[in-house]
Tab-separated table of C-alpha atoms in Angstrom:
chain	number	residue	atom	x	y	z
A	1	MET	CA	-68.704	7.685	-35.361
A	2	HIS	CA	-70.111	7.913	-38.866
A	3	ASN	CA	-72.175	4.970	-39.913
A	4	LYS	CA	-69.803	4.058	-42.781
A	5	ALA	CA	-66.858	3.970	-40.352
A	6	ARG	CA	-68.825	1.948	-37.798
A	7	ASN	CA	-69.820	-0.549	-40.433
A	8	LYS	CA	-66.256	-0.933	-41.514
A	9	MET	CA	-65.065	-1.494	-38.052
A	10	GLN	CA	-67.621	-4.194	-37.552
A	11	SER	CA	-66.305	-5.927	-40.708
A	12	LEU	CA	-62.844	-5.932	-39.236
A	13	VAL	CA	-63.770	-7.513	-35.966
A	14	GLY	CA	-63.492	-11.047	-37.320
A	15	ASP	CA	-59.823	-10.540	-38.235
A	16	MET	CA	-57.996	-8.965	-35.206
A	17	VAL	CA	-58.095	-6.134	-32.612
A	18	ILE	CA	-55.877	-3.276	-31.150
A	19	VAL	CA	-52.955	-2.188	-29.140
A	20	VAL	CA	-53.846	-1.326	-25.712
A	21	ALA	CA	-56.872	-3.629	-25.544
A	22	PRO	CA	-54.522	-6.011	-23.853
A	23	ILE	CA	-54.921	-4.008	-20.680
A	24	LEU	CA	-58.643	-4.649	-20.853
A	25	CYS	CA	-58.184	-8.304	-21.665
A	26	LEU	CA	-55.636	-8.767	-18.908
A	27	ALA	CA	-58.088	-7.361	-16.460
A	28	ALA	CA	-60.815	-9.719	-17.734
A	29	CYS	CA	-58.595	-12.685	-17.259
A	30	GLY	CA	-58.470	-11.808	-13.598
A	31	ASN	CA	-54.731	-12.448	-13.076
A	32	MET	CA	-53.355	-9.109	-14.174
A	33	PRO	CA	-53.817	-6.030	-12.001
A	34	GLN	CA	-56.879	-4.134	-13.099
A	35	PRO	CA	-56.555	-0.472	-13.901
A	36	ALA	CA	-57.841	1.531	-10.895
A	37	THR	CA	-61.122	3.122	-10.612
A	38	GLU	CA	-60.982	6.844	-10.374
A	39	LEU	CA	-61.199	6.714	-6.585
A	40	GLU	CA	-58.465	4.133	-6.443
A	41	SER	CA	-56.369	6.188	-8.861
A	42	GLU	CA	-56.706	9.254	-6.810
A	43	ARG	CA	-55.474	7.299	-3.792
A	44	LYS	CA	-52.463	6.334	-5.832
A	45	GLY	CA	-52.036	10.039	-6.726
A	46	LEU	CA	-52.679	9.320	-10.450
A	47	PRO	CA	-55.410	11.380	-12.084
A	48	PRO	CA	-56.288	10.099	-15.640
A	49	LEU	CA	-54.191	11.233	-18.498
A	50	LEU	CA	-56.125	11.826	-21.746
A	51	SER	CA	-55.363	14.162	-24.617
A	52	SER	CA	-57.852	15.856	-26.911
A	53	TRP	CA	-55.489	15.586	-29.841
A	54	MET	CA	-56.494	13.331	-32.697
A	55	PRO	CA	-54.786	12.324	-35.927
A	56	THR	CA	-56.775	13.570	-38.917
A	57	GLU	CA	-55.756	10.803	-41.428
A	58	ASN	CA	-57.760	7.691	-42.223
A	59	PHE	CA	-55.937	4.468	-41.472
A	60	SER	CA	-56.254	1.168	-39.712
A	61	VAL	CA	-53.807	-0.492	-37.211
A	62	TYR	CA	-53.569	-4.042	-35.859
A	63	GLN	CA	-51.438	-5.445	-33.120
A	64	GLN	CA	-50.311	-8.743	-31.732
A	65	VAL	CA	-49.869	-8.236	-28.019
A	66	ASP	CA	-48.083	-10.138	-25.319
A	67	GLY	CA	-48.893	-9.017	-21.703
A	68	PHE	CA	-47.294	-10.234	-18.620
A	69	LYS	CA	-47.072	-9.750	-14.854
A	70	GLY	CA	-44.409	-11.723	-13.196
A	71	GLU	CA	-44.598	-15.374	-14.611
A	72	ASP	CA	-48.161	-14.903	-15.860
A	73	ARG	CA	-48.310	-14.230	-19.671
A	74	TYR	CA	-51.148	-13.591	-22.126
A	75	TYR	CA	-51.544	-13.098	-25.846
A	76	PHE	CA	-54.004	-10.934	-27.655
A	77	GLU	CA	-54.797	-9.636	-31.122
A	78	ASN	CA	-56.393	-6.064	-31.361
A	79	ALA	CA	-57.434	-3.418	-34.049
A	80	ILE	CA	-57.929	0.363	-34.251
A	81	GLU	CA	-59.374	2.467	-37.079
A	82	PHE	CA	-58.924	6.203	-37.407
A	83	THR	CA	-61.508	7.864	-39.555
A	84	SER	CA	-61.812	11.720	-40.118
A	85	GLY	CA	-60.451	12.645	-36.597
A	86	GLU	CA	-62.252	9.926	-34.806
A	87	LEU	CA	-61.136	6.528	-33.535
A	88	GLY	CA	-62.933	3.246	-33.279
A	89	LEU	CA	-61.485	0.694	-31.011
A	90	VAL	CA	-62.610	-2.990	-30.862
A	91	MET	CA	-61.252	-5.225	-28.173
A	92	LEU	CA	-61.508	-9.025	-28.378
A	93	GLY	CA	-60.543	-11.546	-25.724
A	94	ASP	CA	-58.342	-14.531	-26.325
A	95	LEU	CA	-61.366	-16.674	-27.142
A	96	GLY	CA	-62.523	-14.181	-29.751
A	97	GLN	CA	-65.359	-12.591	-27.611
A	98	ARG	CA	-65.855	-8.922	-27.898
A	99	VAL	CA	-64.816	-7.272	-24.666
A	100	ALA	CA	-65.390	-3.594	-25.313
A	101	THR	CA	-65.671	-0.896	-27.992
A	102	ILE	CA	-64.525	2.633	-27.693
A	103	GLU	CA	-65.356	5.636	-29.919
A	104	TYR	CA	-63.476	8.823	-29.362
A	105	ASN	CA	-63.088	12.153	-31.253
A	106	GLY	CA	-60.961	14.146	-28.897
A	107	ASN	CA	-63.913	15.612	-27.011
A	108	ASN	CA	-66.668	12.959	-26.831
A	109	LEU	CA	-66.077	9.486	-25.583
A	110	LYS	CA	-68.411	6.528	-25.827
A	111	ILE	CA	-67.588	3.172	-24.269
A	112	ASP	CA	-69.642	-0.146	-24.593
A	113	ARG	CA	-68.407	-2.946	-22.335
A	114	ALA	CA	-69.221	-6.581	-21.955
A	115	SER	CA	-71.340	-7.534	-19.030
A	116	PHE	CA	-68.816	-9.934	-17.642
A	117	LEU	CA	-66.253	-7.204	-17.010
A	118	PRO	CA	-65.817	-6.444	-13.316
A	119	ASP	CA	-67.238	-3.073	-12.233
A	120	SER	CA	-63.937	-1.844	-11.058
A	121	PHE	CA	-62.477	-1.980	-14.617
A	122	ASP	CA	-62.789	1.186	-16.729
A	123	PRO	CA	-61.851	0.823	-20.454
A	124	TYR	CA	-61.050	4.601	-20.229
A	125	TYR	CA	-57.611	3.397	-19.148
A	126	VAL	CA	-57.268	1.505	-22.423
A	127	LEU	CA	-57.446	4.641	-24.347
A	128	GLU	CA	-55.152	6.411	-21.955
A	129	ALA	CA	-52.382	3.796	-22.465
A	130	MET	CA	-52.838	3.902	-26.221
A	131	GLN	CA	-52.251	7.601	-26.226
A	132	MET	CA	-49.190	7.240	-24.046
A	133	ILE	CA	-47.669	4.975	-26.562
A	134	TYR	CA	-48.670	6.587	-30.011
A	135	TRP	CA	-49.659	10.230	-29.424
A	136	PRO	CA	-46.950	12.818	-30.109
A	137	VAL	CA	-45.454	14.304	-26.941
A	138	GLU	CA	-46.730	17.768	-27.976
A	139	ALA	CA	-50.323	16.409	-27.648
A	140	PHE	CA	-49.890	16.449	-23.839
A	141	ALA	CA	-48.643	19.965	-23.473
A	142	GLU	CA	-51.536	21.041	-21.335
A	143	GLN	CA	-51.238	18.166	-18.954
A	144	GLY	CA	-48.233	19.840	-17.288
A	145	LYS	CA	-50.828	21.986	-15.462
A	146	ARG	CA	-52.125	18.764	-13.889
A	147	GLY	CA	-48.807	17.487	-12.661
A	148	TRP	CA	-47.764	15.329	-15.603
A	149	HIS	CA	-44.282	15.494	-17.072
A	150	LEU	CA	-43.362	13.713	-20.320
A	151	ILE	CA	-39.907	13.046	-21.596
A	152	GLU	CA	-38.996	11.607	-24.995
A	153	SER	CA	-35.383	10.647	-25.924
A	154	ASP	CA	-33.506	12.723	-28.468
A	155	ASN	CA	-33.709	9.814	-31.027
A	156	GLY	CA	-37.467	9.258	-30.265
A	157	MET	CA	-36.969	5.651	-29.300
A	158	SER	CA	-38.110	5.916	-25.688
A	159	ARG	CA	-40.520	7.813	-23.449
A	160	ARG	CA	-40.997	8.394	-19.789
A	161	PHE	CA	-44.230	9.576	-18.117
A	162	TYR	CA	-44.044	11.223	-14.701
A	163	TYR	CA	-46.687	12.495	-12.416
A	164	GLN	CA	-45.527	15.002	-9.674
A	165	GLY	CA	-42.012	13.747	-10.180
A	166	LYS	CA	-42.848	10.068	-9.884
A	167	LEU	CA	-42.218	7.754	-12.782
A	168	VAL	CA	-45.486	6.194	-13.997
A	169	ALA	CA	-44.742	4.430	-17.316
A	170	GLU	CA	-41.701	3.595	-19.499
A	171	ILE	CA	-41.967	3.049	-23.235
A	172	GLU	CA	-39.355	1.568	-25.536
A	173	TYR	CA	-39.622	1.466	-29.373
A	174	ASP	CA	-37.827	-0.924	-31.659
A	175	VAL	CA	-38.424	1.091	-34.794
A	176	SER	CA	-38.897	4.796	-35.378
A	177	CYS	CA	-42.569	4.395	-36.324
A	178	PRO	CA	-44.177	2.426	-33.514
A	179	LEU	CA	-47.281	1.774	-35.582
A	180	LYS	CA	-45.105	-0.520	-37.676
A	181	GLY	CA	-43.060	-2.457	-35.293
A	182	ILE	CA	-42.525	-3.602	-31.678
A	183	THR	CA	-43.161	-1.425	-28.682
A	184	ARG	CA	-42.459	-2.377	-25.027
A	185	TYR	CA	-44.605	-0.692	-22.389
A	186	HIS	CA	-44.253	-0.931	-18.556
A	187	HIS	CA	-46.632	0.739	-16.320
A	188	LYS	CA	-44.672	1.124	-13.084
A	189	ILE	CA	-47.659	1.874	-10.766
A	190	TYR	CA	-49.913	-0.883	-11.836
A	191	ASP	CA	-46.867	-3.085	-12.528
A	192	TYR	CA	-47.644	-4.777	-15.794
A	193	HIS	CA	-45.802	-5.085	-19.175
A	194	LEU	CA	-46.996	-5.142	-22.722
A	195	ARG	CA	-45.001	-6.180	-25.858
A	196	ILE	CA	-46.968	-4.846	-28.832
A	197	ASN	CA	-46.250	-5.771	-32.438
A	198	SER	CA	-48.134	-3.276	-34.652
A	199	ALA	CA	-48.794	-2.889	-38.344
A	200	VAL	CA	-50.543	-0.209	-40.453
A	201	ILE	CA	-52.785	-2.516	-42.646
A	202	GLU	CA	-54.461	0.057	-44.823
A	203	ARG	CA	-54.929	3.753	-45.396
A	204	THR	CA	-57.979	5.137	-47.258
A	205	ASP	CA	-57.329	8.267	-49.255
A	206	GLU	CA	-59.843	10.745	-50.606
A	207	THR	CA	-60.766	8.536	-53.522
A	208	GLY	CA	-61.644	5.628	-51.298
A	209	ILE	CA	-58.774	3.469	-52.555
A	210	GLU	CA	-57.341	1.259	-49.903
A	211	LYS	CA	-53.684	0.584	-49.959
A	212	ILE	CA	-50.673	-0.461	-47.763
A	213	ASP	CA	-48.251	2.495	-47.287
A	214	ASN	CA	-44.844	1.375	-45.999
A	215	GLU	CA	-43.069	4.520	-46.652
A	216	ARG	CA	-44.466	6.702	-43.911
A	217	CYS	CA	-45.802	6.917	-40.423
A	218	PRO	CA	-49.454	8.081	-40.261
A	219	LEU	CA	-49.193	9.564	-36.737
């Protein structure tokens, strides 16, 4: 990530954090099921799902996230910044500690993780879940060769992800632009739920002017 973008992300850490970080935070809490390691995932018949597609606009997104498994429930605040086809993801725990950072440009992936995270947890699955929720269905076109099948409802308000015919994840949106409202995510294999309230806080145009844009959906 460019130095300017990285410095900007660091200045945002004190405010909030992102969408799918809750998966990481849930794992760190120890009560939620941890995303599988690659070996465990293969035993479940679930190879990782990750698209090389990236949005090209510059904008920032924040989420307030409720995660739950059975009667256990957790709350998180998270933040993502998209800059020139790259994303910077900072994950904070419920006590404000930095849990992990992710930098990704569609090809190269860099992950820094806190030392207290269990070895079995891979933040890669945070990025995977984020893409399931927000990326356009067309971004996963090549995944069909690997056994994945994605279905989006005609009105765009729900998604289903299948692997070799088995339902993996269900996603329900309360608004047409999920970056600006509530999304409900249920991973059927790992059996956890996320309720994510997202907002686009700013978008930086070519002149460097930051502004809130409520009229359109960046993705």
